[in-house]
XYZ file of C-alpha atoms in Angstrom:
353
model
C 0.000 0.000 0.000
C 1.214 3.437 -0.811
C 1.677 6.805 1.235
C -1.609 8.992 0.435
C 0.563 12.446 0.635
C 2.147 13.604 -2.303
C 6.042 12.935 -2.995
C 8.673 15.477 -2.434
C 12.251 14.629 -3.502
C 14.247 14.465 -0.460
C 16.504 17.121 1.157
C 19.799 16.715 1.358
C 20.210 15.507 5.090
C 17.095 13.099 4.244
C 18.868 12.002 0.602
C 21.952 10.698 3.411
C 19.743 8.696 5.809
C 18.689 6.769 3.109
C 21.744 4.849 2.646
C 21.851 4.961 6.705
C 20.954 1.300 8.167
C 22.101 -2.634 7.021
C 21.694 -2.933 2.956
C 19.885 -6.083 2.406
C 17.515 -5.611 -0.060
C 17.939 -7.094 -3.639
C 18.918 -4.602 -6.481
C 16.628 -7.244 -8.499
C 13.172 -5.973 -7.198
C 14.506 -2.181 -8.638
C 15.584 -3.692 -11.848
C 11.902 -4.972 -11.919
C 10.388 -1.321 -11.554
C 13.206 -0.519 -13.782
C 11.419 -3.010 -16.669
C 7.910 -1.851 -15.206
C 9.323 1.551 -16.602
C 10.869 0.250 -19.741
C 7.257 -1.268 -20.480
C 5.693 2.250 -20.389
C 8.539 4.233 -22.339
C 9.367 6.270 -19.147
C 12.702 7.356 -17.606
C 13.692 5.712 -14.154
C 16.010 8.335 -13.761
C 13.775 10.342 -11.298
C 12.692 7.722 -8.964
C 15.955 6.285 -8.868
C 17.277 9.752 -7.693
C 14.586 9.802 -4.826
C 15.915 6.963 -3.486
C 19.671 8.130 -4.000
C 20.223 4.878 -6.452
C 22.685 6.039 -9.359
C 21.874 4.609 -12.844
C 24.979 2.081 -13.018
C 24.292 0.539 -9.645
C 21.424 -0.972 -10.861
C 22.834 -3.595 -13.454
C 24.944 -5.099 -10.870
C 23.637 -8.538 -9.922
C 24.999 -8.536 -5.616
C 24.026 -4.953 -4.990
C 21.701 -4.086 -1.943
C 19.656 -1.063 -0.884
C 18.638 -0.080 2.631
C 14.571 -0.615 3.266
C 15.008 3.365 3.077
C 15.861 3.558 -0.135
C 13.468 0.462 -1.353
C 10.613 2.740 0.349
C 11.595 6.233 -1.763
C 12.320 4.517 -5.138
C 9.079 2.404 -4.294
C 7.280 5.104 -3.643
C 8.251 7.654 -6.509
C 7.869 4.746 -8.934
C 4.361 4.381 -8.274
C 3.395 7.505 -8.577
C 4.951 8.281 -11.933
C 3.771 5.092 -13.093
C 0.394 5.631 -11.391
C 0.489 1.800 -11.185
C 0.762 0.211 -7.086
C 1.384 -3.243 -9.130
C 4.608 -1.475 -10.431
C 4.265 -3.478 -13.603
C 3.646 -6.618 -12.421
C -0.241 -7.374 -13.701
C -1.384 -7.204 -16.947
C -2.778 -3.792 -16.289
C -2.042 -0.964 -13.708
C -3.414 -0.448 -10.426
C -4.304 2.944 -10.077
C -3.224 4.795 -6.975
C -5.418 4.007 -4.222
C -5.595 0.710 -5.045
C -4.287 -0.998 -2.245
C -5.781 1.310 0.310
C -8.945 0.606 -1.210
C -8.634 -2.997 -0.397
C -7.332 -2.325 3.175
C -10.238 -0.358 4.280
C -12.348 -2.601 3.016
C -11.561 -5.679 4.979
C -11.339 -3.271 8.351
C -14.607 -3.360 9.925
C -14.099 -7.464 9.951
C -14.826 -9.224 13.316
C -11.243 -11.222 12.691
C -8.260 -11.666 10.856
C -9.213 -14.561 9.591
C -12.252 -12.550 8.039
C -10.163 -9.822 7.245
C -7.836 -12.068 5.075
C -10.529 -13.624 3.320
C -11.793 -10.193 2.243
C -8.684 -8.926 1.150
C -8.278 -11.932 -0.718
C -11.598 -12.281 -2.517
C -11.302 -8.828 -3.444
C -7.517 -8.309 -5.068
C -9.439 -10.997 -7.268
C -11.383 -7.672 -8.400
C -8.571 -5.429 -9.320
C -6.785 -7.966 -11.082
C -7.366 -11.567 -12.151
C -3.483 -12.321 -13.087
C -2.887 -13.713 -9.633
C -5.517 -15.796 -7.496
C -5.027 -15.381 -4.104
C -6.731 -17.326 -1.381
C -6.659 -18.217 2.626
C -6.525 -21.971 3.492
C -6.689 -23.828 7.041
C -5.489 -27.166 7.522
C -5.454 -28.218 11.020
C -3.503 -25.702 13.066
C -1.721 -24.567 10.026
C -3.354 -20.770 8.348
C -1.927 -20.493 4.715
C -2.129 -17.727 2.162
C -1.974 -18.886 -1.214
C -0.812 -16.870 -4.713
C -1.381 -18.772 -7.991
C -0.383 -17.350 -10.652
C -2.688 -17.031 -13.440
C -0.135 -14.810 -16.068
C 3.486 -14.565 -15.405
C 5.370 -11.537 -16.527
C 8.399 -14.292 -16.350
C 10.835 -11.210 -15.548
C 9.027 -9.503 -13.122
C 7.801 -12.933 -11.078
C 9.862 -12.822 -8.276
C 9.132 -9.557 -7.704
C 5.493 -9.625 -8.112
C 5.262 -12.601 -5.671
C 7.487 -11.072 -2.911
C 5.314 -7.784 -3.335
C 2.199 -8.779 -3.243
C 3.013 -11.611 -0.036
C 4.637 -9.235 1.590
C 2.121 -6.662 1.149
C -0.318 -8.654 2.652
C 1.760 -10.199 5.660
C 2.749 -6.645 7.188
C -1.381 -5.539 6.340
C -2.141 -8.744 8.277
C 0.426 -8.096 11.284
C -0.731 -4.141 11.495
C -4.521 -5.546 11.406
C -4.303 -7.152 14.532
C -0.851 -5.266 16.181
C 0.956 -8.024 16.380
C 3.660 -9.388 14.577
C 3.031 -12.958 12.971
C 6.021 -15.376 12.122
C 5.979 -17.972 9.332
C 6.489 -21.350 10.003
C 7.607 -21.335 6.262
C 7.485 -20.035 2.780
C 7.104 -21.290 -0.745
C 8.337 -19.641 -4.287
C 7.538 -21.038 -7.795
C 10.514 -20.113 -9.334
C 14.767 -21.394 -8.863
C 16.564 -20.393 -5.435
C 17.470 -16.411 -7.409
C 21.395 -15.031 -6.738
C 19.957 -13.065 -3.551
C 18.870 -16.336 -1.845
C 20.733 -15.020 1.542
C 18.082 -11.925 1.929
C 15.195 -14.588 1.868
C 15.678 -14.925 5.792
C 15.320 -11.181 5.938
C 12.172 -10.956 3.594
C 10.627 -13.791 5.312
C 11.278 -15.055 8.522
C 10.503 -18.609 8.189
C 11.962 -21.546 5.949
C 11.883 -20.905 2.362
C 11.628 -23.840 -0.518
C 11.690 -22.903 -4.209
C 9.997 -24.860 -7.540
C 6.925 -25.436 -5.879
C 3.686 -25.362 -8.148
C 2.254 -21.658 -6.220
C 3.822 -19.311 -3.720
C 2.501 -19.235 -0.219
C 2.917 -18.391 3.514
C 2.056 -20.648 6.840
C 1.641 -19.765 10.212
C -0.091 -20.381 13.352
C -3.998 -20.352 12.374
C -4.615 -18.969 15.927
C -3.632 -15.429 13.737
C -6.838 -15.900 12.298
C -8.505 -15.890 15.699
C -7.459 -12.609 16.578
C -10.003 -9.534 16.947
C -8.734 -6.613 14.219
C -7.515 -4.071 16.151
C -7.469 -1.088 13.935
C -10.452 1.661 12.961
C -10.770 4.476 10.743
C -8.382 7.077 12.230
C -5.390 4.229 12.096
C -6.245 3.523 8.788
C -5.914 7.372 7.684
C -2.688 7.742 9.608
C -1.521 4.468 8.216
C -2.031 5.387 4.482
C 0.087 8.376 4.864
C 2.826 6.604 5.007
C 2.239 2.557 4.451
C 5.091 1.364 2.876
C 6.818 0.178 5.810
C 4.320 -2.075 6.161
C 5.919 -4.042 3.112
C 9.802 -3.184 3.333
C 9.531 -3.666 7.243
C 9.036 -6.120 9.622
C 6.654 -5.914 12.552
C 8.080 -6.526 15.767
C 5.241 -6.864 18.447
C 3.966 -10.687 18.837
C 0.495 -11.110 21.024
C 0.382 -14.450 20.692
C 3.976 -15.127 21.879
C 3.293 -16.398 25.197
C 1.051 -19.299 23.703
C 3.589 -20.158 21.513
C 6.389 -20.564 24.492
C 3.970 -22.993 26.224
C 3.418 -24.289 23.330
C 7.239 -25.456 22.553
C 7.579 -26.050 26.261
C 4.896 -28.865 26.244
C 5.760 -30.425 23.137
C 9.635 -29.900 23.198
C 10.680 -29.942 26.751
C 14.089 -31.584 25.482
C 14.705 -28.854 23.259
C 13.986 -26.185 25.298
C 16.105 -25.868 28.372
C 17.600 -22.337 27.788
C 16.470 -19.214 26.620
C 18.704 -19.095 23.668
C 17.328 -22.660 22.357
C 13.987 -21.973 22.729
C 14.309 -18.882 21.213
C 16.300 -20.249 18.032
C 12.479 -22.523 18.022
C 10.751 -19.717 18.008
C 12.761 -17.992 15.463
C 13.533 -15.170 17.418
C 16.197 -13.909 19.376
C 16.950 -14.282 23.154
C 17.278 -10.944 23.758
C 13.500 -10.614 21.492
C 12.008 -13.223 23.813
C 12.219 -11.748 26.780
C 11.317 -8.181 26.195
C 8.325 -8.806 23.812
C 7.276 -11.041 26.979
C 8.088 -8.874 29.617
C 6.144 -6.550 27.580
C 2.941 -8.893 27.730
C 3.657 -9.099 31.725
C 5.061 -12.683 31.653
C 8.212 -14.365 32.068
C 10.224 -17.130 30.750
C 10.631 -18.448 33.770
C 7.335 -18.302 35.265
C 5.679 -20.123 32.295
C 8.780 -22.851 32.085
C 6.945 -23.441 35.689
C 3.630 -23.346 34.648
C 4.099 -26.058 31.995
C 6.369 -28.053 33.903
C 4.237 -28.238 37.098
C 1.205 -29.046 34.662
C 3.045 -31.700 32.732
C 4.573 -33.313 35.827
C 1.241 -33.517 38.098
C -0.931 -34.866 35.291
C 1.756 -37.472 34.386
C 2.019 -38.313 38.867
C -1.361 -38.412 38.551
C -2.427 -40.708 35.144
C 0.508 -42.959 34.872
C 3.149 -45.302 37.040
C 6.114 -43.799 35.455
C 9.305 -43.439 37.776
C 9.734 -40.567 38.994
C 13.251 -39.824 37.118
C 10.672 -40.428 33.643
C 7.916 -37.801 34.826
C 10.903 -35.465 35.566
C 13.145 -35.893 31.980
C 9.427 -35.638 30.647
C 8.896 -32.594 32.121
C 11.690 -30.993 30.723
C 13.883 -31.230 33.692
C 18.017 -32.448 33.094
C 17.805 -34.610 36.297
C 16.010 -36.007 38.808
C 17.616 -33.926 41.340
C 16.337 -30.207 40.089
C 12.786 -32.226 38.955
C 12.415 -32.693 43.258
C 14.037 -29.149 44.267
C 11.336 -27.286 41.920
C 8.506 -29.615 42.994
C 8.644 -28.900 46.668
C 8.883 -25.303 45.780
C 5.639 -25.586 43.712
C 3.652 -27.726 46.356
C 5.660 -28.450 49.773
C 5.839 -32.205 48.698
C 8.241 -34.084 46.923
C 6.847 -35.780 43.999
C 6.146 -39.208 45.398
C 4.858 -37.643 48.699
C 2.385 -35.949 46.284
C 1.902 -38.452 44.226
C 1.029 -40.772 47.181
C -1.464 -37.998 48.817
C -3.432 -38.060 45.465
C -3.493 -41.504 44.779
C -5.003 -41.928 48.103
């Protein structure tokens, strides 16, 4: 989605920052606007200039820009070309496009709802991609099949139009939303190495359609946005799509999650956070921000795990404690009496009773 204000080419102090920050965006997806432009018989030359990108550096096949730059060239290019597709359907979007689409899946109950919306209607604006949200089990997946493919602008029109709809998805319902994994329909490109960037979960390539999967409980989440935030947000939504969101509200059902069906895996902060594709230092603010902590829930699935296994089975109780996710018997009895004032087979015994 674009920026609803109109463009101004950047000061000079502005024209610096953009080259300010890690450079890990593919040169390829501006050699695709470059073609877009090509297509049309216009000059790149201005929007390449916005986003402080000199002519020559855009034939080389390694180069990166910053998300700052991909934002201004992004920006500038669909203005000139009025197209928000940036020449990747079979006609152009007009400006607005996207926006268009946005508010109309806000007054949805869910995300899941929301999703479906969008979906359904990008089917409106343009039939050369079908786009669709699928559930199987506890797996949420948004499909793209490809109905046309501008063969030299594929890549870039997938990316785009996923991403797009991954950072609309996360802003819907404030909350950022990892991928348990990604699919492309096209080779493993030059750039593979900025995949992890683009996408945060596994990536595969030659599959038949591109898509993302996550955690369907996403879909179960109330949209949090209304009118204003939607105004503010199209003043400047690009972000959205260069960007990743940072804020997870579901990230302290995931941890008990992983706890209770990885206990093994899971002893430190630093594996469970490499699980949760995240980093340590991520883990615990995002859930100190939600008023837990790593600790406390390790407890809480532990103690739950251990008592219904005392209580349902005969194991030993060096099994109930490796099951629990303890390393030894020895902590398993320390952290039990400081849960209940019993050891585990005094418990046990009480209960059984």
């Amino acid at each position: 989605m674009p920026a609803a204000s109109s463009h101004h080419p950047p000061v000079a102090a502005e024209a610096v920052s953009l080259r300010l920050g890690p450079a890990v965006t593919p040169m390829a997806f501006v050699r695709a606007m470059v073609l877009a432009y090509a297509a049309r018989g216009m000059d790149p030359v201005r929007a390449l200039q916005a986003a402080q990108i000199a002519p020559e550096e855009v034939s080389h096949p390694r180069a990166r820009i910053t998300a700052a730059q991909m934002e201004a060239v992004s920006d500038a290019a669909m203005r000139e070309l009025d197209d928000e597709g940036l020449g990747c359907f079979s006609r152009p979007l007009p400006w607005g496009s996207y926006g268009m689409l946005a508010r109309a899946s806000l007054s949805a109950p869910t995300l899941g709802t929301a999703l479906k919306r969008w979906c359904r209607h990008h089917g409106l604006i343009t039939d050369d991609v079908a786009l669709a949200l699928e559930t199987v089990g506890d797996t949420a997946r948004l499909t793209l099949r490809a109905h046309r493919r501008p063969q030299a602008l594929t890549e870039f029109c997938v990316v785009s139009v996923l991403r797009n709809i991954h950072g609309l998805a996360s802003w819907y319902v404030d909350s950022r939303i990892p991928l348990q994994g990604a699919q492309f329909p096209y080779s493993p490109p030059p750039h593979l190495d900025a995949y992890p960037v683009l996408f945060d979960g596994p990536a595969t390539f030659e599959a038949g359609h591109a898509a993302l999967a996550f955690d369907a409980r996403y879909l179960g989440l109330p949209v949090k946005r209304d009118e204003a935030a939607m105004n503010q947000l199209l003043q400047r939504a690009l972000p959205l799509t260069v960007r990743s969101y940072r804020r997870d509200r579901l990230l302290v059902q995931r941890v008990r999650q992983v706890l209770a069906s990885q206990p093994l895996d899971a002893h430190n902060a630093e594996d469970l956070a490499a699980l949760l594709n995240v980093s340590a230092r991520t883990l615990h603010r995002q859930l100190r921000d939600e008023g837990a902590s790593l600790q406390a829930l390790k407890d809480e699935v532990r103690r739950q795990r251990a008592t219904e296994l005392l209580l349902r089975t005969r194991r030993p109780i060096k099994q109930v404690a490796q099951a629990s996710g303890f390393q030894n018997e020895k902590s398993f009895i320390r952290a039990f009496r400081g849960w209940t004032g019993r050891s585990p087979g005094e418990w046990r015994s009480e209960r059984t009773a």
